[in-house]
Coordinates of C-alpha atoms in Angstrom, one line a residue:
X1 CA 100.8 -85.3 36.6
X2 CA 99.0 -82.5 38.6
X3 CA 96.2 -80.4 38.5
X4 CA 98.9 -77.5 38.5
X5 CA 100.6 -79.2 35.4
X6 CA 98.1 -80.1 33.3
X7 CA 96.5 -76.6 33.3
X8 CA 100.2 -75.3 33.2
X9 CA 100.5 -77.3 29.9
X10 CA 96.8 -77.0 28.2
X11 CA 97.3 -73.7 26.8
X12 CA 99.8 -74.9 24.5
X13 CA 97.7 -77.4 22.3
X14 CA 96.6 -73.9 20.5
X15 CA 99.6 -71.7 20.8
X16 CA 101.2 -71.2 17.3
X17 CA 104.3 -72.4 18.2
X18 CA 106.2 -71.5 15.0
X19 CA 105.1 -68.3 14.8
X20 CA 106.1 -67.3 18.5
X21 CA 109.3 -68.8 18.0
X22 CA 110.1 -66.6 14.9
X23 CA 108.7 -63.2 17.3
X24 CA 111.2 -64.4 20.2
X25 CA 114.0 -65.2 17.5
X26 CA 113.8 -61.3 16.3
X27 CA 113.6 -60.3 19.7
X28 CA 116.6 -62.3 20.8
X29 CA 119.0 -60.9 17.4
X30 CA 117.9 -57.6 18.1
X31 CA 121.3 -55.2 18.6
X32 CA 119.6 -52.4 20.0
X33 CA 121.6 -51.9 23.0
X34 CA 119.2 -51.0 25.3
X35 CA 117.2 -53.3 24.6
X36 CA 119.6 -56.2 24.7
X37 CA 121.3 -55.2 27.8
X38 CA 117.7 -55.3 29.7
X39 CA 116.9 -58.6 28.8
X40 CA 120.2 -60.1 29.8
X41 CA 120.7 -58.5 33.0
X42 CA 116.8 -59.7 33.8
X43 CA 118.1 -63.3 32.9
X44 CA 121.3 -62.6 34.8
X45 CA 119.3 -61.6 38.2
X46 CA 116.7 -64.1 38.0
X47 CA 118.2 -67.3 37.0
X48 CA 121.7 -66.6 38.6
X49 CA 123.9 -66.7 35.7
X50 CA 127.6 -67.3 36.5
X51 CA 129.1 -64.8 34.2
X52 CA 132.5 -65.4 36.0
X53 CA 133.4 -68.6 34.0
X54 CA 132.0 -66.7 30.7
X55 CA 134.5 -65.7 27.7
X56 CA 133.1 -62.7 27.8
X57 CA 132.1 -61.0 31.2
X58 CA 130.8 -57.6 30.0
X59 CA 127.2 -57.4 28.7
X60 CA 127.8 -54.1 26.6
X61 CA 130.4 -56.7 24.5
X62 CA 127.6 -59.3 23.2
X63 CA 125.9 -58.2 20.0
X64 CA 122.5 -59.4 21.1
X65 CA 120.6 -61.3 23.8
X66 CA 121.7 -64.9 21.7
X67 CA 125.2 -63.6 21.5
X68 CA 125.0 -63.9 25.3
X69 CA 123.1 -66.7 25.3
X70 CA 124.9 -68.9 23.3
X71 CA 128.3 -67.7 25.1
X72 CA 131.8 -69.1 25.3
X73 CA 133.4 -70.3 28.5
X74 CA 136.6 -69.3 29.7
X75 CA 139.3 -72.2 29.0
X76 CA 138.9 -74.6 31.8
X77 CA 136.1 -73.7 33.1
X78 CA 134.5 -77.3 32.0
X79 CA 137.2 -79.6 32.4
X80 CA 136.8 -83.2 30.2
X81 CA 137.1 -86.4 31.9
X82 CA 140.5 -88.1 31.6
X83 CA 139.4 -91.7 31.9
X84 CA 139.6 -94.2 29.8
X85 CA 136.9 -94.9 28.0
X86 CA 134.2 -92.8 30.2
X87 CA 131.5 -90.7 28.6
X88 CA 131.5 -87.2 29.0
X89 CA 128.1 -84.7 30.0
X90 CA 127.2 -83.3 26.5
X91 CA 125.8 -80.4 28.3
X92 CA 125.1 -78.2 31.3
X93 CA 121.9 -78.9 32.7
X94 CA 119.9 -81.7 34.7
X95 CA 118.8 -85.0 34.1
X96 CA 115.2 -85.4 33.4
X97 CA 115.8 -89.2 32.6
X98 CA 118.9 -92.0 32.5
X99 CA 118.1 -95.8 31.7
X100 CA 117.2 -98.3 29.3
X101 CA 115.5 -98.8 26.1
X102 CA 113.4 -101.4 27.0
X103 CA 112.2 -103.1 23.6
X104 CA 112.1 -100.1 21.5
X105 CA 110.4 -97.7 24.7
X106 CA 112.1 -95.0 25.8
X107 CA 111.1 -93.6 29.3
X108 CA 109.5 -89.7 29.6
X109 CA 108.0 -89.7 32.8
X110 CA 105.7 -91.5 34.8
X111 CA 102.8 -93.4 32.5
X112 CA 104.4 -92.0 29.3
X113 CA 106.9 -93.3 27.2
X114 CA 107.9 -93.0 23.2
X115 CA 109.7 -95.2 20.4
X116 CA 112.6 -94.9 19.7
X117 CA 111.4 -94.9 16.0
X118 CA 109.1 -92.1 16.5
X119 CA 112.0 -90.2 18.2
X120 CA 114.3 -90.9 15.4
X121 CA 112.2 -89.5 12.6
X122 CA 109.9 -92.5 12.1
X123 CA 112.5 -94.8 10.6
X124 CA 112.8 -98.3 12.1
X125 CA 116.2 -99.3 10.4
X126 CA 117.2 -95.7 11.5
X127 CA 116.8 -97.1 15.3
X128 CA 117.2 -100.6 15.2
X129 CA 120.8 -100.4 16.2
X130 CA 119.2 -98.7 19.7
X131 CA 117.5 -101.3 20.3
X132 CA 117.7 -102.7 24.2
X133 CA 120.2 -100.4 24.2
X134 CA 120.5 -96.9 26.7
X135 CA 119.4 -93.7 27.0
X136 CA 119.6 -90.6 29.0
X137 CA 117.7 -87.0 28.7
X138 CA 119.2 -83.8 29.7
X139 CA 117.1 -80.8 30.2
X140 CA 119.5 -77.2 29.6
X141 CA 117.7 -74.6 32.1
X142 CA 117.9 -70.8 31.0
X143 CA 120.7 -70.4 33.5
X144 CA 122.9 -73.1 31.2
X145 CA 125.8 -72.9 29.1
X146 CA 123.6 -73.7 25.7
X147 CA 126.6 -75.3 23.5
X148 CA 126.7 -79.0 23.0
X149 CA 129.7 -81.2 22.9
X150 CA 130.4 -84.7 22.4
X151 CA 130.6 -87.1 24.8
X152 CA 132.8 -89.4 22.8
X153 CA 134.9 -89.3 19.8
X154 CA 132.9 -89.8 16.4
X155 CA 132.7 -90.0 13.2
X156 CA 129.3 -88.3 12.1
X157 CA 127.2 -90.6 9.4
X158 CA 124.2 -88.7 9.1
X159 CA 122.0 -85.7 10.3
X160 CA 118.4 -85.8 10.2
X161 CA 116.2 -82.7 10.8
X162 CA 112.5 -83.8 12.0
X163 CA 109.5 -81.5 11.8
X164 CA 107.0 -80.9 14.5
X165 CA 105.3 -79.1 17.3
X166 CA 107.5 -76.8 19.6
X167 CA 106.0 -77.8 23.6
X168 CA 108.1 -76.4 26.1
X169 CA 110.3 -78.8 27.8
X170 CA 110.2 -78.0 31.3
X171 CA 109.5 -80.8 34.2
X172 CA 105.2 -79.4 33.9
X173 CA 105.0 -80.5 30.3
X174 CA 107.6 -83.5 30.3
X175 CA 104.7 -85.4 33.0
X176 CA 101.7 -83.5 31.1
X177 CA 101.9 -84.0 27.0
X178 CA 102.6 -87.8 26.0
X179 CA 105.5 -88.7 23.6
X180 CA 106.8 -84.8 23.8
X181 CA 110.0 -85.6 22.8
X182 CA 108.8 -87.4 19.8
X183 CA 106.6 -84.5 18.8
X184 CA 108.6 -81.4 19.0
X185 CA 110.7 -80.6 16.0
X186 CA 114.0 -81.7 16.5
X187 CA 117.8 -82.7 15.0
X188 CA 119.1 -85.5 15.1
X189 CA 123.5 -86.8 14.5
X190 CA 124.2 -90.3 14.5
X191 CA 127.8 -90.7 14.7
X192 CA 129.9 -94.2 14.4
X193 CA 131.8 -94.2 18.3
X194 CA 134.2 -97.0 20.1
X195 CA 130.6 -97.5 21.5
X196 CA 129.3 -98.3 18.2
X197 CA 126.3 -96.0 17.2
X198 CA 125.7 -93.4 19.1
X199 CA 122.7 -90.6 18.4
X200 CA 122.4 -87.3 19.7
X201 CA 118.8 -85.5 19.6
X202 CA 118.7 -81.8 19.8
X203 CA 115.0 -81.3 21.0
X204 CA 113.6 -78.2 19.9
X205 CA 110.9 -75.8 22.4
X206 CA 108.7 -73.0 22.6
X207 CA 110.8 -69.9 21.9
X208 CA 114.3 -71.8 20.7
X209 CA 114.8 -69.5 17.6
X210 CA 116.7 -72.3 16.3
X211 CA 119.2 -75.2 16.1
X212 CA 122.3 -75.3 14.7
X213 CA 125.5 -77.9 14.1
X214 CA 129.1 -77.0 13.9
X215 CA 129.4 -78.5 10.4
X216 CA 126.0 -77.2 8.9
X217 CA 125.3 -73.9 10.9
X218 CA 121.6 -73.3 11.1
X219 CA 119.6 -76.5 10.7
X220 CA 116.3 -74.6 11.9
X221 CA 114.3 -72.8 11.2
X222 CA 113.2 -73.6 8.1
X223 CA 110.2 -74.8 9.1
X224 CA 109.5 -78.2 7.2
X225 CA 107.0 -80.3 6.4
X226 CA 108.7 -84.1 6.4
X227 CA 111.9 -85.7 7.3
X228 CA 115.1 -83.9 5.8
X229 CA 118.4 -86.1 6.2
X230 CA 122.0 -85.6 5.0
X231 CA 125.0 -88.0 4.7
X232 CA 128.2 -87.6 5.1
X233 CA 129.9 -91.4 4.4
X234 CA 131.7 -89.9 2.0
X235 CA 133.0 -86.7 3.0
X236 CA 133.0 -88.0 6.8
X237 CA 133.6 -85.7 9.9
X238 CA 135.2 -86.5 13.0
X239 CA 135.2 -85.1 16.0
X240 CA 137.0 -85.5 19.1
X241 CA 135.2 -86.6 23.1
X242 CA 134.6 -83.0 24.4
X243 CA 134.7 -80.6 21.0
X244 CA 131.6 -78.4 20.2
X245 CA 128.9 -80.6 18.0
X246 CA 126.2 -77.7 18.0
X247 CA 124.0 -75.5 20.4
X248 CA 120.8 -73.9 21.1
X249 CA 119.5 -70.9 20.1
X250 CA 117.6 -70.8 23.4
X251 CA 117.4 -73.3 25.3
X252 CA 115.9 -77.1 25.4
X253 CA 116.7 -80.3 25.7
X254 CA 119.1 -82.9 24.3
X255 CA 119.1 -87.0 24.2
X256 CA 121.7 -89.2 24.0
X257 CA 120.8 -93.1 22.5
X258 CA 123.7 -95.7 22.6
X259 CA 122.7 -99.8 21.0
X260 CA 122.4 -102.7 23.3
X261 CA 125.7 -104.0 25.5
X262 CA 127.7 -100.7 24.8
X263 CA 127.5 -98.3 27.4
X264 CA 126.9 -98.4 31.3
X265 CA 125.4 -95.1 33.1
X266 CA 127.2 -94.1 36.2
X267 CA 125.2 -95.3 39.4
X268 CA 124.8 -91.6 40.9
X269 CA 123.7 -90.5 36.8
X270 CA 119.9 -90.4 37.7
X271 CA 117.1 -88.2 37.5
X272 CA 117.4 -84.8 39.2
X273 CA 121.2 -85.1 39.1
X274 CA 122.8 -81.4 38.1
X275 CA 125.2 -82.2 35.2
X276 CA 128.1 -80.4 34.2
X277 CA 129.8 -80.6 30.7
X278 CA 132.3 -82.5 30.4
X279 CA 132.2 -84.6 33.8
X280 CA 131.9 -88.6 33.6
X281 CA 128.7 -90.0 33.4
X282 CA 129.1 -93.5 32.4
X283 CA 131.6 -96.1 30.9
X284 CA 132.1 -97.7 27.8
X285 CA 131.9 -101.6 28.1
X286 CA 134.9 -103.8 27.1

């Protein structure tokens, strides 16, 4: 952690999160034309958005700055890993972390660390099957295609929406504010896989409007107070390795847990690495 970073990341101990987020979230469904248009050819010129592999290539056609951002992508233009039993990129973006949960710890950055537990809503049968088992942390830039897709095939057993702070989630604030992951409001899916339990956390951030699952639509906002969860054992879904699970409303973060002896990351799927959806990042143990 720097100088730089910490005084980068201060300021936002006493930012009303929320209430930003609900300002940019008006700002972002605003249809005024002029005003939309501005903002994404700003995001367009700045973070070097590929608009050649988008559904939809003109700006005058998106409704709003979050039609844009949450955009489709031309058939093809993320092709799914054909192996056998390999785990596909649930997103665009880069790794901020890929490794093990060592007895209940899961890695953030250098000296700071969090529980699975607290990740997970503060329920230790919740995350006992996670235990010992692997994780990885993918970070969705501005830039990114914000839809998320699943990296196997699963049956969805519960959803879990978890309140909390809304940090930003950039590289600054990952080394600066301990156990961010575990304090920003998030939504978690637990789904039953070939590779037994697997749980995917959609980590909210400073300015994401909101978070939303294909089967519920928008999970948040509301703002909340405690732990919401569903269940769905007896009205189960299933979805296929590579079909749309959910996105971001802005951008953030998203982690992927999978229980002890199940999985095995790819050896180039480290920290740094650019990630595209749909590409092979680890293997499903026999």
């Amino acid at each position: 952690m720097t100088i730089k970073e910490t005084l980068t990341t201060l300021p936002q101990y006493i930012l009303p999160h929320h209430a930003l987020s609900r300002m940019m979230s008006r700002l972002t469904h605003c249809e005024n034309k002029a005003w939309k248009n501005l903002m994404i050819k700003q995001i367009i010129k700045h973070y070097g958005v590929n608009m050649d592999e988008a559904l939809i290539e003109d700006i005058d056609a998106f409704k709003s700055f979050n039609h844009f951002f949450t955009r489709e992508l031309k058939p093809g233009a993320r092709p799914l890993t054909q192996d056998i039993g390999a785990i596909a990129c649930p997103a665009d973006g880069q790794v901020s972390q890929a490794g093990a949960i060592v007895s209940g710890r899961i890695f953030q950055a250098k000296g700071k660390e969090f529980t699975a537990t607290e990740l997970l809503g503060g329920d230790s049968a919740r995350a006992e099957p996670f235990n010992n088992g692997h994780f990885t942390t993918i970070y969705l830039s501005p830039k990114d295609y914000h839809r998320l897709h699943m990296p196997l095939a699963g049956t969805l057993r519960e959803m879990v929406h978890i309140p909390g702070r809304l940090f930003s989630v950039n590289t600054a604030t990952t080394n600066s504010v301990p156990g961010l992951f575990a304090r920003n409001e998030r939504v978690v899916a637990i789904f039953d896989t070939e590779a037994g339990p697997m749980a995917l956390i959609l980590v909210g951030a400073i300015f994401v409007s909101s978070i939303e699952t294909v089967w519920h639509g928008v999970v948040s906002p509301p703002t909340i107070e405690s732990v919401r969860s569903w269940q769905y054992q007896d009205n189960p879904l299933q979805l296929a390795k590579g079909e749309e699970m959910g996105r971001f409303n802005m951008g953030s973060t998203i982690i992927v847990l999978f229980g002890e002896n199940q999985i095995a990351w790819n050896e180039d799927f480290t920290s740094g690495q650019t990630v595209k959806l749909g590409q092979a990042i680890g293997q499903v143990k026999s």
